[in-house]
Amino acid sequence: MRITQPTRRQWMTALAAGLAGAALPALARAAAPQTAVEVWKDPNCGCCKDWVTHMQANGFTVTVHETGNAAVRAKLGLPTRLGSCHTALVGGYLLEGHVPAADVRKLLKDKPKALGLTVPGMPVGSPGMDGPEYNGRKDPYDVLLVTKNLVNSDVSTRVFTSYR
C-alpha cells in the first residue's frame, strides 16, 4: 500500500473548510433573532431603566411602557406580595422585578408550566439594583418560579435560582 502526501491544493481546501466551520457558530449567534420583552414600569424609576439596559446587553429587544405596572401585574394574576417595580412579558411568561437575564434564558429554554419568574421587592445587587450608588453591595435573594394553583385562584412559588 502506497501512502501519498496531500497536495498543496488539498491542504488549502482542508484549511478553508476548517476555518469556515469554526466561523459558523459565531455567524449563527450573530444572525439569531433577539427575544422580545415587553416591560411596564414607572417613568421615573431609574432601577427599572437599568434592568432594561441589562436585558438589552444580554440580547433581548425591549419595548417599554411608561405607565406603571400595578394594573398589568393584577391582570396577569400575580399577587401584590410577589411584586416589584416593573412587570414584563417574554415568550408567554411573566417576569416581575429584577430577574437576571440568565434566568430568563433558562426559563425560555426549559419551558416549565408556570406563570413566570419573580424577584419580589428590590434586592440590592440584582440586575438594575447594582449600580455604583450601592458601592458593590450584594444582598442575597431568590428568583422564584410562580405557578398557578389548581385548587384556588392563588399561586405557588418555588426557588428557581438563589443568589448568595
XYZ file of C-alpha atoms in Angstrom:
164
model
C 0.000 0.000 0.000
C 1.426 3.317 -1.048
C 0.832 6.413 1.112
C 0.816 9.728 -0.725
C 1.325 13.172 0.739
C -1.551 15.672 0.414
C -1.059 18.245 -2.292
C -0.916 21.957 -1.580
C -4.450 22.318 -3.004
C -5.757 19.594 -0.661
C -4.105 21.356 2.328
C -5.621 24.713 1.348
C -9.076 23.176 0.860
C -8.920 21.476 4.253
C -7.726 24.684 5.920
C -10.513 26.741 4.327
C -13.138 24.188 5.373
C -11.819 24.202 8.941
C -11.871 27.993 9.158
C -15.376 28.174 7.708
C -16.592 25.526 10.154
C -15.113 27.439 13.081
C -16.788 30.671 11.974
C -20.284 29.192 11.528
C -21.286 29.126 15.230
C -20.299 32.799 15.619
C -22.228 33.721 12.475
C -25.261 31.768 13.677
C -25.186 33.604 17.033
C -24.867 36.960 15.306
C -27.767 36.199 12.976
C -30.048 34.726 15.682
C -33.143 36.845 16.278
C -33.308 38.638 19.596
C -36.041 37.686 22.041
C -38.695 40.355 22.559
C -39.515 41.575 26.071
C -42.378 43.953 26.854
C -41.987 45.960 30.094
C -44.372 48.076 32.160
C -42.700 50.480 34.580
C -42.970 53.864 36.244
C -41.477 56.592 34.017
C -39.404 57.932 36.928
C -37.840 54.647 38.052
C -34.083 54.522 37.425
C -33.561 50.938 38.555
C -36.169 49.736 36.044
C -34.290 51.571 33.304
C -31.066 49.868 34.465
C -32.789 46.448 34.343
C -33.938 47.182 30.773
C -30.314 48.040 29.900
C -29.207 44.718 31.480
C -31.709 42.805 29.346
C -30.661 44.637 26.166
C -26.989 43.955 26.917
C -27.908 40.261 27.132
C -29.523 40.072 23.700
C -33.148 40.947 24.397
C -35.147 43.507 22.413
C -37.158 45.530 24.919
C -40.323 47.562 24.435
C -41.104 49.800 27.423
C -44.489 51.146 28.533
C -44.042 54.063 30.942
C -47.469 53.538 32.551
C -46.665 51.830 35.842
C -47.086 48.112 36.418
C -49.774 47.542 39.076
C -52.653 47.117 36.612
C -50.790 44.743 34.282
C -49.444 42.724 37.238
C -53.005 42.263 38.532
C -54.316 41.413 35.053
C -51.625 38.736 34.661
C -52.559 37.179 38.015
C -49.504 37.934 40.139
C -50.340 38.812 43.761
C -49.003 42.103 45.141
C -46.970 40.210 47.764
C -44.750 38.915 44.932
C -44.491 42.302 43.238
C -41.702 44.680 42.418
C -41.247 47.915 40.494
C -41.692 46.592 36.947
C -43.525 43.786 35.172
C -42.549 42.198 31.857
C -43.735 39.585 29.401
C -41.389 37.328 27.439
C -42.270 34.200 25.478
C -45.670 33.950 27.196
C -44.138 34.210 30.685
C -44.442 36.980 33.263
C -41.272 38.497 34.708
C -41.613 40.582 37.852
C -38.794 42.706 39.177
C -35.061 42.360 38.816
C -34.851 38.884 37.262
C -31.372 38.213 35.804
C -31.199 37.643 32.043
C -29.563 34.236 32.595
C -32.659 33.063 34.491
C -34.916 34.357 31.710
C -32.872 32.365 29.163
C -33.150 29.248 31.360
C -36.921 29.752 31.707
C -37.330 30.070 27.934
C -35.150 27.004 27.323
C -36.779 24.756 29.959
C -40.375 25.917 29.282
C -41.889 24.900 32.638
C -45.657 25.072 33.168
C -45.629 28.345 35.075
C -46.880 31.890 35.199
C -43.273 33.104 35.214
C -40.465 34.376 37.429
C -40.360 36.996 40.163
C -37.780 38.693 42.342
C -40.051 40.261 44.970
C -39.009 43.624 46.313
C -35.877 45.296 45.055
C -32.830 43.397 46.374
C -29.552 45.289 46.168
C -27.119 43.515 43.876
C -29.763 42.196 41.478
C -29.667 43.472 37.861
C -30.743 47.107 37.893
C -30.086 47.374 41.614
C -26.324 47.007 41.185
C -25.187 50.486 40.170
C -22.274 52.443 41.635
C -24.542 54.068 44.212
C -24.677 50.686 46.020
C -20.880 50.554 46.478
C -20.638 46.907 45.375
C -23.165 45.712 47.986
C -24.880 42.438 47.076
C -27.709 41.199 49.259
C -28.800 37.570 48.937
C -32.021 36.986 47.009
C -34.037 34.279 45.302
C -35.622 34.176 41.872
C -38.966 32.425 42.332
C -40.838 30.307 39.800
C -44.540 31.157 40.064
C -47.207 28.576 39.228
C -50.985 28.812 39.374
C -52.744 26.647 41.934
C -55.250 24.203 40.504
C -57.452 24.282 43.615
C -57.892 28.044 44.091
C -57.072 31.290 42.344
C -53.809 31.851 44.227
C -50.283 30.995 43.129
C -47.437 28.912 44.498
C -43.723 29.585 44.335
C -40.514 27.637 44.495
C -36.917 28.788 44.295
C -35.726 28.822 40.682
C -32.275 30.276 41.427
C -30.618 31.528 44.623
C -28.046 34.312 44.643
C -25.898 34.330 47.778
